[in-house]
CSV table of C-alpha atoms in Angstrom, one decimal:
chain,number,residue,atom,x,y,z
O,1,MET,CA,-0.4,-0.2,0.4
O,2,PRO,CA,2.8,2.4,-1.2
O,3,GLY,CA,-0.3,5.6,-1.1
O,4,ALA,CA,-2.7,7.5,0.8
O,5,PHE,CA,-5.6,7.0,-1.3
O,6,GLU,CA,-6.6,4.2,-3.9
O,7,GLY,CA,-4.0,3.4,-6.8
O,8,GLU,CA,-1.1,5.5,-5.7
O,9,THR,CA,2.1,4.3,-6.3
O,10,VAL,CA,4.0,6.3,-5.4
O,11,SER,CA,4.1,7.9,-1.0
O,12,ARG,CA,3.4,11.8,-1.0
O,13,ARG,CA,6.6,11.4,1.5
O,14,ARG,CA,8.8,9.5,-1.8
O,15,PHE,CA,6.8,11.6,-4.0
O,16,MET,CA,8.0,14.6,-2.1
O,17,GLU,CA,11.5,13.2,-1.6
O,18,LEU,CA,12.1,12.9,-4.8
O,19,VAL,CA,11.4,16.1,-6.0
O,20,ALA,CA,13.5,18.0,-3.2
O,21,ASN,CA,16.4,15.9,-4.4
O,22,GLY,CA,15.6,16.1,-8.1
O,23,ALA,CA,15.3,19.7,-7.8
O,24,GLY,CA,18.6,19.5,-5.7
O,25,ALA,CA,20.9,17.6,-8.3
O,26,LEU,CA,19.2,19.9,-11.3
O,27,THR,CA,20.7,22.7,-9.6
O,28,VAL,CA,23.6,21.2,-8.7
O,29,ALA,CA,24.3,19.9,-12.3
O,30,ALA,CA,23.2,23.6,-13.1
O,31,PHE,CA,26.6,25.6,-12.0
O,32,ALA,CA,29.0,22.0,-11.8
O,33,LEU,CA,28.6,20.6,-15.7
O,34,PRO,CA,29.2,24.1,-17.8
O,35,ALA,CA,32.2,24.5,-14.7
O,36,LEU,CA,33.9,21.7,-15.6
O,37,GLY,CA,33.2,21.9,-18.8
O,38,PHE,CA,35.0,24.8,-19.2
O,39,ALA,CA,38.0,24.0,-17.3
O,40,LEU,CA,38.4,21.2,-19.5
O,41,GLY,CA,37.0,23.3,-22.5
O,42,PRO,CA,41.2,23.2,-23.9
O,43,LEU,CA,41.1,18.9,-24.9
O,44,ALA,CA,38.0,19.8,-26.9
O,45,SER,CA,39.2,22.9,-29.0
O,46,ARG,CA,41.7,23.4,-31.2
O,47,GLU,CA,44.5,25.2,-31.5
O,48,PRO,CA,44.8,27.4,-34.4
O,49,PHE,CA,47.9,26.7,-36.5
O,50,ASP,CA,49.2,29.4,-39.9
O,51,TRP,CA,52.2,28.9,-42.8
O,52,GLN,CA,53.8,31.0,-41.0
O,53,ALA,CA,56.9,32.7,-43.9
O,54,ILE,CA,60.6,31.9,-42.8
O,55,GLY,CA,62.5,32.7,-45.8
O,56,PRO,CA,63.1,32.9,-49.1
O,57,PRO,CA,64.8,29.0,-51.2
O,58,THR,CA,68.4,30.1,-50.8
O,59,ASP,CA,68.5,31.0,-46.8
O,60,PHE,CA,68.1,26.6,-46.9
O,61,PRO,CA,71.2,24.3,-47.4
O,62,GLU,CA,71.0,21.0,-47.7
O,63,ALA,CA,74.1,20.0,-45.4
O,64,THR,CA,73.4,22.1,-41.9
O,65,TYR,CA,70.9,24.1,-40.5
O,66,ALA,CA,69.7,27.6,-40.4
O,67,THR,CA,67.7,28.0,-37.0
O,68,LYS,CA,64.4,30.1,-37.2
O,69,VAL,CA,62.5,31.1,-35.0
O,70,LEU,CA,58.7,30.4,-35.5
O,71,THR,CA,55.8,31.5,-33.0
O,72,ILE,CA,53.4,28.7,-31.9
O,73,VAL,CA,51.0,30.6,-29.7
O,74,GLN,CA,49.8,33.8,-30.7
O,75,GLY,CA,49.5,37.1,-28.3
O,76,VAL,CA,52.8,35.9,-25.1
O,77,GLY,CA,55.8,36.9,-26.0
O,78,GLU,CA,58.1,35.2,-25.9
O,79,VAL,CA,56.8,31.5,-24.1
O,80,GLY,CA,55.2,31.1,-27.1
O,81,GLN,CA,57.9,31.6,-29.7
O,82,THR,CA,59.6,28.1,-30.6
O,83,ILE,CA,62.8,27.2,-32.5
O,84,ALA,CA,62.9,25.1,-36.0
O,85,TYR,CA,65.8,24.1,-37.7
O,86,VAL,CA,65.8,23.6,-41.4
O,87,ARG,CA,67.5,22.8,-44.3
O,88,GLN,CA,66.4,21.6,-47.6
O,89,ARG,CA,65.7,18.0,-48.6
O,90,ASP,CA,68.7,15.9,-49.7
O,91,PRO,CA,67.3,13.2,-52.0
O,92,ALA,CA,70.4,10.9,-50.6
O,93,ILE,CA,70.1,11.0,-46.5
O,94,ASP,CA,66.5,11.6,-46.7
O,95,THR,CA,64.8,8.4,-47.2
O,96,GLU,CA,61.2,9.0,-45.9
O,97,PRO,CA,59.2,9.3,-49.4
O,98,GLU,CA,58.8,13.0,-50.8
O,99,ASP,CA,55.3,14.9,-51.5
O,100,GLN,CA,54.5,18.4,-51.2
O,101,TYR,CA,54.7,19.2,-47.2
O,102,ASN,CA,58.6,18.0,-46.6
O,103,ARG,CA,60.7,19.6,-50.0
O,104,TRP,CA,62.7,21.4,-47.1
O,105,ILE,CA,63.1,19.3,-43.6
O,106,ALA,CA,62.1,21.6,-40.4
O,107,LEU,CA,63.0,19.9,-37.5
O,108,SER,CA,61.6,21.1,-34.1
O,109,SER,CA,64.8,22.3,-31.3
O,110,ARG,CA,61.4,20.3,-29.0
O,111,CYS,CA,63.5,17.2,-27.3
O,112,GLN,CA,61.2,14.2,-27.9
O,113,HIS,CA,62.9,13.0,-23.8
O,114,LEU,CA,60.8,16.0,-21.7
O,115,GLY,CA,61.1,18.7,-23.9
O,116,CYS,CA,64.5,20.6,-23.4
O,117,PRO,CA,65.4,22.5,-26.1
O,118,VAL,CA,68.1,21.3,-28.1
O,119,ARG,CA,70.8,22.7,-30.3
O,120,TYR,CA,72.5,21.9,-33.4
O,121,VAL,CA,76.1,20.8,-33.5
O,122,GLN,CA,77.5,21.3,-36.9
O,123,ALA,CA,80.6,19.5,-35.6
O,124,ALA,CA,79.4,16.3,-35.1
O,125,ALA,CA,76.9,17.2,-36.9
O,126,ARG,CA,74.3,16.3,-34.2
O,127,PHE,CA,71.6,18.0,-32.2
O,128,ILE,CA,72.4,17.7,-28.5
O,129,CYS,CA,69.5,18.0,-25.6
O,130,PRO,CA,71.4,20.2,-22.4
O,131,CYS,CA,68.6,18.0,-20.0
O,132,HIS,CA,69.8,14.7,-19.7
O,133,GLY,CA,71.7,13.9,-22.1
O,134,GLY,CA,69.7,13.0,-25.8
O,135,VAL,CA,70.9,12.8,-29.1
O,136,TYR,CA,70.4,12.3,-33.1
O,137,ASP,CA,71.7,12.6,-35.6
O,138,PHE,CA,71.8,14.8,-38.6
O,139,ARG,CA,67.9,13.5,-39.8
O,140,GLY,CA,66.3,13.5,-36.3
O,141,LEU,CA,66.6,10.1,-35.4
O,142,VAL,CA,67.4,9.3,-32.5
O,143,ALA,CA,71.9,8.5,-31.2
O,144,GLY,CA,71.4,8.0,-28.2
O,145,GLY,CA,70.3,9.0,-24.7
O,146,PRO,CA,67.4,8.6,-23.6
O,147,PRO,CA,64.7,10.1,-26.0
O,148,VAL,CA,62.1,7.5,-27.4
O,149,LYS,CA,61.1,8.7,-30.5
O,150,PRO,CA,62.8,11.4,-33.1
O,151,LEU,CA,62.4,15.7,-33.3
O,152,ASP,CA,58.9,16.4,-34.4
O,153,ARG,CA,59.4,18.3,-37.5
O,154,PHE,CA,56.7,21.3,-39.2
O,155,TYR,CA,54.9,20.8,-42.6
O,156,THR,CA,56.9,23.7,-45.2
O,157,ARG,CA,55.5,24.0,-48.6
O,158,LEU,CA,57.1,26.8,-50.9
O,159,ASN,CA,54.3,29.8,-51.0
O,160,LYS,CA,54.4,30.5,-54.8
O,161,ALA,CA,53.0,34.1,-54.9
O,162,THR,CA,55.4,35.2,-52.5
O,163,GLY,CA,58.1,33.3,-53.6
O,164,LEU,CA,58.9,31.6,-49.6
O,165,VAL,CA,59.3,28.8,-47.8
O,166,GLU,CA,56.7,29.0,-45.3
O,167,VAL,CA,55.8,26.3,-42.3
O,168,GLY,CA,53.0,24.9,-40.8
O,169,PRO,CA,52.4,22.6,-38.2
O,170,ARG,CA,54.2,20.2,-36.5
O,171,TYR,CA,54.0,16.3,-37.0
O,172,SER,CA,55.6,13.6,-34.6
O,173,VAL,CA,57.3,10.8,-36.6
O,174,ASN,CA,58.3,7.7,-35.3
O,175,SER,CA,61.6,6.0,-36.1
O,176,GLU,CA,60.8,5.2,-39.4
O,177,LEU,CA,59.8,8.3,-40.1
O,178,ARG,CA,56.0,7.9,-40.0
O,179,ARG,CA,54.4,11.1,-39.8
O,180,PHE,CA,51.8,10.9,-37.2
O,181,ALA,CA,49.3,13.3,-34.8
O,182,PRO,CA,51.8,15.3,-32.7
O,183,ARG,CA,52.1,13.8,-29.9
O,184,ASP,CA,54.1,15.7,-26.7
O,185,PRO,CA,57.7,14.5,-25.7
O,186,GLY,CA,57.9,11.4,-23.5
O,187,GLN,CA,55.2,9.4,-25.8
O,188,PRO,CA,56.5,6.9,-27.4
O,189,LEU,CA,55.0,6.2,-31.6
O,190,ASP,CA,56.9,2.5,-32.1
O,191,GLY,CA,55.2,-0.5,-31.2
O,192,ILE,CA,52.4,-0.1,-28.6
O,193,GLY,CA,52.9,3.4,-28.5
O,194,GLN,CA,50.4,5.3,-30.8
O,195,TYR,CA,47.1,3.4,-29.2
O,196,LEU,CA,49.2,4.2,-25.4
O,197,TYR,CA,48.7,7.7,-27.0
O,198,PRO,CA,46.8,8.3,-28.8
O,199,ALA,CA,46.3,12.2,-30.6
O,200,ARG,CA,44.5,14.9,-29.3
O,201,TYR,CA,42.4,16.5,-30.9
O,202,SER,CA,43.7,20.1,-29.5
O,203,THR,CA,46.5,19.6,-31.9
O,204,SER,CA,46.7,21.8,-34.8
O,205,VAL,CA,45.9,20.7,-38.4
O,206,ILE,CA,46.8,21.4,-41.8
O,207,PRO,CA,45.5,24.5,-42.5
O,208,SER,CA,43.3,24.2,-45.4
O,209,ASN,CA,44.1,27.4,-47.0
H,1,MET,CA,59.1,40.7,51.8
H,2,PRO,CA,57.9,38.4,53.6
H,3,ARG,CA,54.2,38.3,54.1
H,4,LEU,CA,52.9,36.5,57.7
H,5,PRO,CA,50.7,34.7,57.5
H,6,ALA,CA,47.1,36.1,57.6
H,7,PRO,CA,45.5,35.4,61.7
H,8,PRO,CA,42.2,32.9,61.2
H,9,LEU,CA,39.0,35.0,61.0
H,10,PRO,CA,35.9,33.2,61.8
H,11,LYS,CA,34.3,33.0,58.8
H,12,ILE,CA,31.5,34.9,58.9
H,13,LEU,CA,34.1,38.4,58.6
H,14,GLN,CA,36.0,36.4,56.0
H,15,PRO,CA,35.1,38.3,52.5
H,16,LYS,CA,33.4,36.9,50.3
H,17,PRO,CA,34.7,35.7,46.8
H,18,SER,CA,32.9,37.8,44.0
H,19,ARG,CA,30.7,35.8,41.9
H,20,PRO,CA,30.3,35.1,38.3
H,21,GLY,CA,28.9,38.3,37.2
H,22,GLU,CA,29.7,40.4,40.2
H,23,GLN,CA,30.2,44.8,39.2
H,24,ASP,CA,32.1,47.1,40.2
H,25,GLU,CA,31.4,50.3,43.0
H,26,ASN,CA,31.4,51.8,40.4
H,27,GLY,CA,29.0,49.5,38.1
H,28,ARG,CA,31.0,48.1,36.1
H,29,LEU,CA,32.6,44.7,35.1
H,30,SER,CA,36.2,43.7,36.0
H,31,PRO,CA,38.1,43.5,32.7
H,32,ALA,CA,38.7,39.5,33.1
H,33,GLU,CA,35.2,39.2,33.4
H,34,ALA,CA,33.9,41.3,30.4
H,35,GLY,CA,35.9,38.3,29.1
H,36,ILE,CA,34.4,35.6,30.7
H,37,THR,CA,30.8,37.3,29.4
H,38,ALA,CA,31.8,37.5,26.0
H,39,VAL,CA,32.9,34.1,26.0
H,40,ASP,CA,29.9,32.7,27.5
H,41,TRP,CA,28.4,34.3,26.0
H,42,ILE,CA,29.2,32.8,22.3
H,43,ASP,CA,29.4,29.3,24.4
H,44,GLU,CA,25.9,29.4,25.2
H,45,ARG,CA,25.0,30.2,22.2
H,46,THR,CA,26.8,27.4,20.5
H,47,SER,CA,28.1,25.3,23.3
H,48,LEU,CA,31.4,25.6,20.9
H,49,SER,CA,33.4,24.7,24.7
H,50,GLY,CA,32.4,20.9,24.6
H,51,GLY,CA,34.2,20.3,21.4
H,52,LEU,CA,37.4,21.8,21.9
H,53,ARG,CA,37.7,20.8,24.8
H,54,TRP,CA,37.3,17.4,22.8
H,55,MET,CA,39.1,18.1,21.0
H,56,LEU,CA,42.3,19.6,22.9
H,57,PHE,CA,41.9,18.1,26.7
H,58,ARG,CA,42.0,14.6,25.6
H,59,LYS,CA,44.0,11.3,26.7
H,60,VAL,CA,47.5,10.6,25.0
H,61,PRO,CA,48.9,7.0,26.0
H,62,ARG,CA,52.1,6.8,28.3
H,63,GLY,CA,55.5,7.4,26.1
H,64,VAL,CA,54.3,10.4,23.6
H,65,ASN,CA,58.0,11.7,22.5
H,66,TRP,CA,59.3,14.8,20.4
H,67,PHE,CA,58.2,12.9,17.1
H,68,TYR,CA,54.8,13.0,17.8
H,69,THR,CA,54.9,16.5,16.8
H,70,LEU,CA,55.9,16.1,12.8
H,71,GLY,CA,52.3,16.6,12.2
H,72,SER,CA,51.1,19.6,14.4
H,73,ALA,CA,54.6,21.2,12.4
H,74,THR,CA,53.5,19.4,9.3
H,75,LEU,CA,50.1,22.1,10.0
H,76,PHE,CA,51.9,24.7,10.7
H,77,ALA,CA,54.2,25.2,7.6
H,78,PHE,CA,50.6,24.4,5.6
H,79,LEU,CA,49.6,26.9,7.7
H,80,SER,CA,52.8,29.2,7.4
H,81,GLN,CA,52.9,28.9,3.8
H,82,ALA,CA,48.9,30.1,3.3
H,83,VAL,CA,49.3,32.9,4.9
H,84,THR,CA,52.7,33.9,3.3
H,85,GLY,CA,50.8,32.7,0.3
H,86,VAL,CA,47.4,35.2,1.0
H,87,PHE,CA,49.8,37.8,1.1
H,88,LEU,CA,52.3,36.9,-2.0
H,89,ALA,CA,48.7,37.2,-4.3
H,90,MET,CA,48.4,40.9,-3.3
H,91,PHE,CA,51.2,41.6,-5.6
H,92,TYR,CA,51.7,38.7,-8.2
H,93,ARG,CA,50.4,38.9,-11.5
H,94,PRO,CA,49.9,35.6,-13.3
H,95,ASP,CA,50.9,37.2,-16.5
H,96,PRO,CA,53.5,35.3,-19.1
H,97,SER,CA,54.5,38.2,-20.3
H,98,GLY,CA,57.2,40.2,-19.7
H,99,SER,CA,55.6,42.6,-17.5
H,100,GLY,CA,53.5,40.7,-16.3
H,101,ALA,CA,54.6,37.5,-13.6
H,102,TYR,CA,57.9,37.7,-13.9
H,103,ALA,CA,57.4,41.3,-13.0
H,104,SER,CA,56.1,41.1,-10.1
H,105,ILE,CA,58.3,38.9,-9.1
H,106,ARG,CA,60.4,41.3,-9.4
H,107,TYR,CA,58.9,44.1,-7.7
H,108,ILE,CA,58.1,41.3,-4.8
H,109,THR,CA,61.8,40.4,-4.0
H,110,ASP,CA,63.8,43.6,-4.9
H,111,ASP,CA,60.9,46.5,-4.2
H,112,ALA,CA,57.9,45.5,-2.2
H,113,PHE,CA,58.8,46.3,2.4
H,114,LEU,CA,59.9,42.9,3.7
H,115,GLY,CA,58.4,41.1,0.4
H,116,GLN,CA,61.4,39.7,-0.2
H,117,PHE,CA,61.4,37.5,3.7
H,118,VAL,CA,58.2,37.1,3.4
H,119,ARG,CA,58.5,35.9,-0.8
H,120,ALA,CA,61.5,33.5,1.2
H,121,MET,CA,59.9,31.8,4.3
H,122,HIS,CA,57.7,30.6,1.8
H,123,LYS,CA,59.6,29.4,-0.4
H,124,TRP,CA,62.4,27.9,1.6
H,125,GLY,CA,58.5,26.9,3.7
H,126,ALA,CA,57.5,24.9,0.3
H,127,SER,CA,60.9,22.1,1.1
H,128,VAL,CA,60.2,22.3,5.1
H,129,MET,CA,56.5,21.7,4.6
H,130,ILE,CA,57.5,18.1,2.4
H,131,ILE,CA,61.1,18.0,4.0
H,132,LEU,CA,58.2,17.4,8.0
H,133,ILE,CA,55.5,15.8,5.9
H,134,PHE,CA,57.9,13.2,5.0
H,135,LEU,CA,59.2,12.7,8.2
H,136,HIS,CA,55.7,12.7,10.4
H,137,LEU,CA,55.0,9.5,7.4
H,138,ALA,CA,58.6,7.7,8.5
H,139,ARG,CA,57.3,8.7,11.9
H,140,VAL,CA,53.5,6.9,11.1
H,141,PHE,CA,55.3,3.9,9.0
H,142,PHE,CA,57.7,3.5,11.8
H,143,PHE,CA,55.0,3.8,14.5
H,144,GLY,CA,53.1,1.5,13.2
H,145,ALA,CA,50.0,3.8,13.5
H,146,TYR,CA,48.8,3.1,10.4
H,147,LYS,CA,47.7,0.6,11.9
H,148,TYR,CA,43.1,-0.1,13.2
H,149,PRO,CA,41.1,1.9,13.5
H,150,ARG,CA,43.5,4.5,11.7
H,151,GLU,CA,43.7,3.0,8.2
H,152,LEU,CA,42.0,6.2,7.3
H,153,SER,CA,44.0,8.1,8.8
H,154,TRP,CA,46.8,6.9,6.8
H,155,ILE,CA,44.1,6.9,3.2
H,156,ILE,CA,44.1,11.2,3.7
H,157,GLY,CA,47.0,11.6,4.8
H,158,VAL,CA,48.5,9.7,1.7
H,159,VAL,CA,46.3,12.6,-0.6
H,160,LEU,CA,47.7,14.8,1.6
H,161,LEU,CA,51.3,14.0,0.8
H,162,ILE,CA,50.6,13.9,-3.0
H,163,LEU,CA,48.3,17.5,-3.1
H,164,THR,CA,51.2,19.0,-1.0
H,165,LEU,CA,53.7,17.1,-4.2
H,166,ALA,CA,51.5,18.8,-6.7
H,167,MET,CA,51.6,22.5,-4.8
H,168,GLY,CA,55.5,21.7,-5.2
H,169,PHE,CA,54.7,21.4,-8.8
H,170,THR,CA,52.8,24.6,-9.4
H,171,GLY,CA,54.1,26.5,-7.8
H,172,TYR,CA,57.4,26.3,-9.1
H,173,LEU,CA,55.9,27.7,-12.2
H,174,LEU,CA,54.5,30.7,-10.9
H,175,PRO,CA,57.9,32.8,-10.0
H,176,PHE,CA,58.0,32.4,-14.5
H,177,ASP,CA,61.6,32.2,-14.6
H,178,GLN,CA,64.0,29.6,-17.1
H,179,ARG,CA,64.1,27.4,-14.4
H,180,ALA,CA,60.3,28.1,-13.8
H,181,TYR,CA,59.4,27.4,-17.2
H,182,TRP,CA,61.9,24.5,-18.3
H,183,ALA,CA,61.6,22.3,-14.7
H,184,THR,CA,57.2,23.1,-16.4
H,185,ILE,CA,57.4,22.2,-19.2
H,186,VAL,CA,59.4,18.5,-17.7
H,187,GLY,CA,57.0,18.0,-15.3
H,188,VAL,CA,53.6,18.3,-18.2
H,189,ASN,CA,55.9,16.0,-19.6
H,190,ILE,CA,56.5,13.4,-17.7
H,191,ASN,CA,52.3,14.0,-16.5
H,192,GLY,CA,51.6,13.1,-20.4
H,193,THR,CA,53.5,8.9,-20.1
H,194,GLY,CA,50.5,8.3,-18.3
H,195,PRO,CA,49.1,6.2,-21.2
H,196,PHE,CA,45.9,6.8,-22.2
H,197,ILE,CA,45.0,9.4,-20.5
H,198,GLY,CA,47.9,11.6,-19.6
H,199,PRO,CA,47.9,13.7,-23.0
H,200,PHE,CA,44.8,15.1,-22.2
H,201,LEU,CA,46.0,15.0,-18.5
H,202,SER,CA,48.6,17.0,-20.5
H,203,ASP,CA,46.1,19.5,-22.2
H,204,PHE,CA,44.2,20.1,-19.0
H,205,LEU,CA,47.3,21.1,-17.5
H,206,ARG,CA,48.4,23.6,-20.2
H,207,GLY,CA,45.1,24.6,-21.3
H,208,GLY,CA,45.8,23.1,-24.5
H,209,PRO,CA,48.5,21.4,-26.5
H,210,GLU,CA,51.4,24.2,-26.4
H,211,PHE,CA,52.4,26.0,-23.2
H,212,GLY,CA,49.9,28.8,-23.5
H,213,ALA,CA,48.6,32.0,-22.5
H,214,THR,CA,46.7,30.3,-20.0
H,215,THR,CA,48.6,28.3,-18.8
H,216,LEU,CA,50.2,30.2,-16.3
H,217,SER,CA,47.0,30.8,-15.0
H,218,ARG,CA,45.4,27.8,-14.6
H,219,PHE,CA,48.6,26.5,-12.9
H,220,TYR,CA,47.8,30.3,-10.2
H,221,ALA,CA,44.3,28.7,-10.2
H,222,ILE,CA,45.0,25.5,-9.0
H,223,HIS,CA,48.0,26.8,-6.9
H,224,MET,CA,46.0,28.5,-3.9
H,225,LEU,CA,42.4,27.8,-5.2
H,226,LEU,CA,41.9,24.6,-6.1
H,227,ILE,CA,44.7,22.6,-3.6
H,228,PRO,CA,44.3,24.5,-1.0
H,229,GLY,CA,41.1,25.1,-0.2
H,230,LEU,CA,40.9,20.6,-0.7
H,231,MET,CA,44.1,20.5,2.1
H,232,ALA,CA,42.2,22.5,3.8
H,233,ALA,CA,39.0,20.3,3.8
H,234,LEU,CA,41.5,16.8,4.2
H,235,ILE,CA,43.5,18.3,7.0
H,236,GLY,CA,40.0,19.1,8.6
H,237,ALA,CA,38.5,15.4,8.8
H,238,HIS,CA,43.0,14.1,9.4
H,239,LEU,CA,42.2,16.0,12.7
H,240,TYR,CA,39.1,14.8,13.7
H,241,LEU,CA,40.5,11.1,12.7
H,242,VAL,CA,43.1,12.2,15.5
H,243,SER,CA,40.6,13.1,18.2
H,244,LYS,CA,38.1,10.8,17.4
H,245,LEU,CA,40.9,7.0,17.7
H,246,GLY,CA,43.3,9.5,20.0
H,247,ILE,CA,46.8,8.7,19.1
H,248,SER,CA,48.6,5.5,18.7
H,249,ALA,CA,51.2,4.7,22.0
H,250,PRO,CA,54.6,4.2,20.8
H,251,PRO,CA,55.6,0.9,20.2
H,252,TRP,CA,57.4,-0.3,21.9
H,253,LEU,CA,54.7,0.4,25.6
H,254,LYS,CA,54.2,-2.4,26.9
H,255,VAL,CA,50.3,-3.3,28.2
H,256,GLU,CA,50.2,-3.3,32.4
H,257,ASN,CA,47.2,-3.4,34.0
H,258,GLU,CA,45.1,-5.6,31.2
H,259,PRO,CA,45.2,-9.5,31.8
H,260,GLU,CA,42.8,-10.2,28.9
H,261,LEU,CA,45.3,-7.8,26.3
H,262,GLU,CA,48.7,-9.5,27.6
H,263,GLN,CA,47.1,-12.9,26.8
H,264,ALA,CA,45.8,-11.7,24.0
H,265,GLU,CA,47.5,-12.8,19.9
H,266,VAL,CA,48.6,-9.6,18.1
């Protein structure tokens, strides 16, 4: 006999409890869910990235790297800048398939161990990380130390209108220089690594223009 | 000068002790009486004194020693961090541009009155708190004080330890010098090596795929609002359990006058 009257399936007391608790839950959800979504928003929004001109093709020889400063986050000054080491593709050593985006090789200075900035040493033709001793060879492949994958790269292209080489978004590569959506340092891409560290929606993609 | 004892007086001639709330010849309460009256007013309406007595006048086992003060010392370090942190926040600007965070830290250190001192208290106090919390943990571990019925105190304590380390991590970025910046890059990337959720946790911490405009303010909000609130609540629960369960006796203390316990298998 749940109700006080004939045919009632829920007692009035129980009904009031449900209404009060439901209203409370609705009120909490009304502020908690938007606030949580706001805090988690950056995971679901994509970083804009435009092609940046870095100089005429004559700036970039095959045998050494030119150092270029890129802006990867707008409006925060030096904090938003990073360094790309750029050279022209050399078919004799660059065995990965050529396409419209890698006629210039632009390596990110971000060490793939934990993200310190690597420095190119021409005498050794190596990239060397000051933090924990990561070493990369001339192509950016791991030559020693703790890094888990080769140096990240940036898409490059020649802007025919201006005649300048332009740099696009970042991408990661595995040890065979296969392209992947950018992963953070410390996240390997060989074998099971590409599944353990999924691609994130928030990273930039090649602009359509 | 030694005083002679008062001559014995019959009871009827002895001065009466003053009664609570009694006024002097001018009709005023003495300052002590006024204080007592005010405290009584609050206590009559809140019954706080019972809770305070329950918290402070507990029975403690024989043999407690200086090692038992490490928890209070950690609490003191937390309070010191809270107070100095609140006042540092009055001068700090969580803005990654050149005239923002780094410049405000420079101002606190170089120009503000006692700024260097208060900042140093916060900076060194952070290390002191980490040291004290580990010593407290070691005391609890080696004295076996985590055992029944104090397991929940231990669990809350471990969460507090993790939150304290998170405070250290988020606070390290705030000076926004080269060391702070690169240490945070490395720290966020270490956190990103956790499989499956690591990359998304990194995005959450940075506020995007790159260290950007909101990373510093995120760390600042986590450092001074989110974690301290959680810690204050958990410290309250920790202290409640200390009061509720009492503190454990040192392990070398033998059971006495409890024949049943003496024969019990432990």
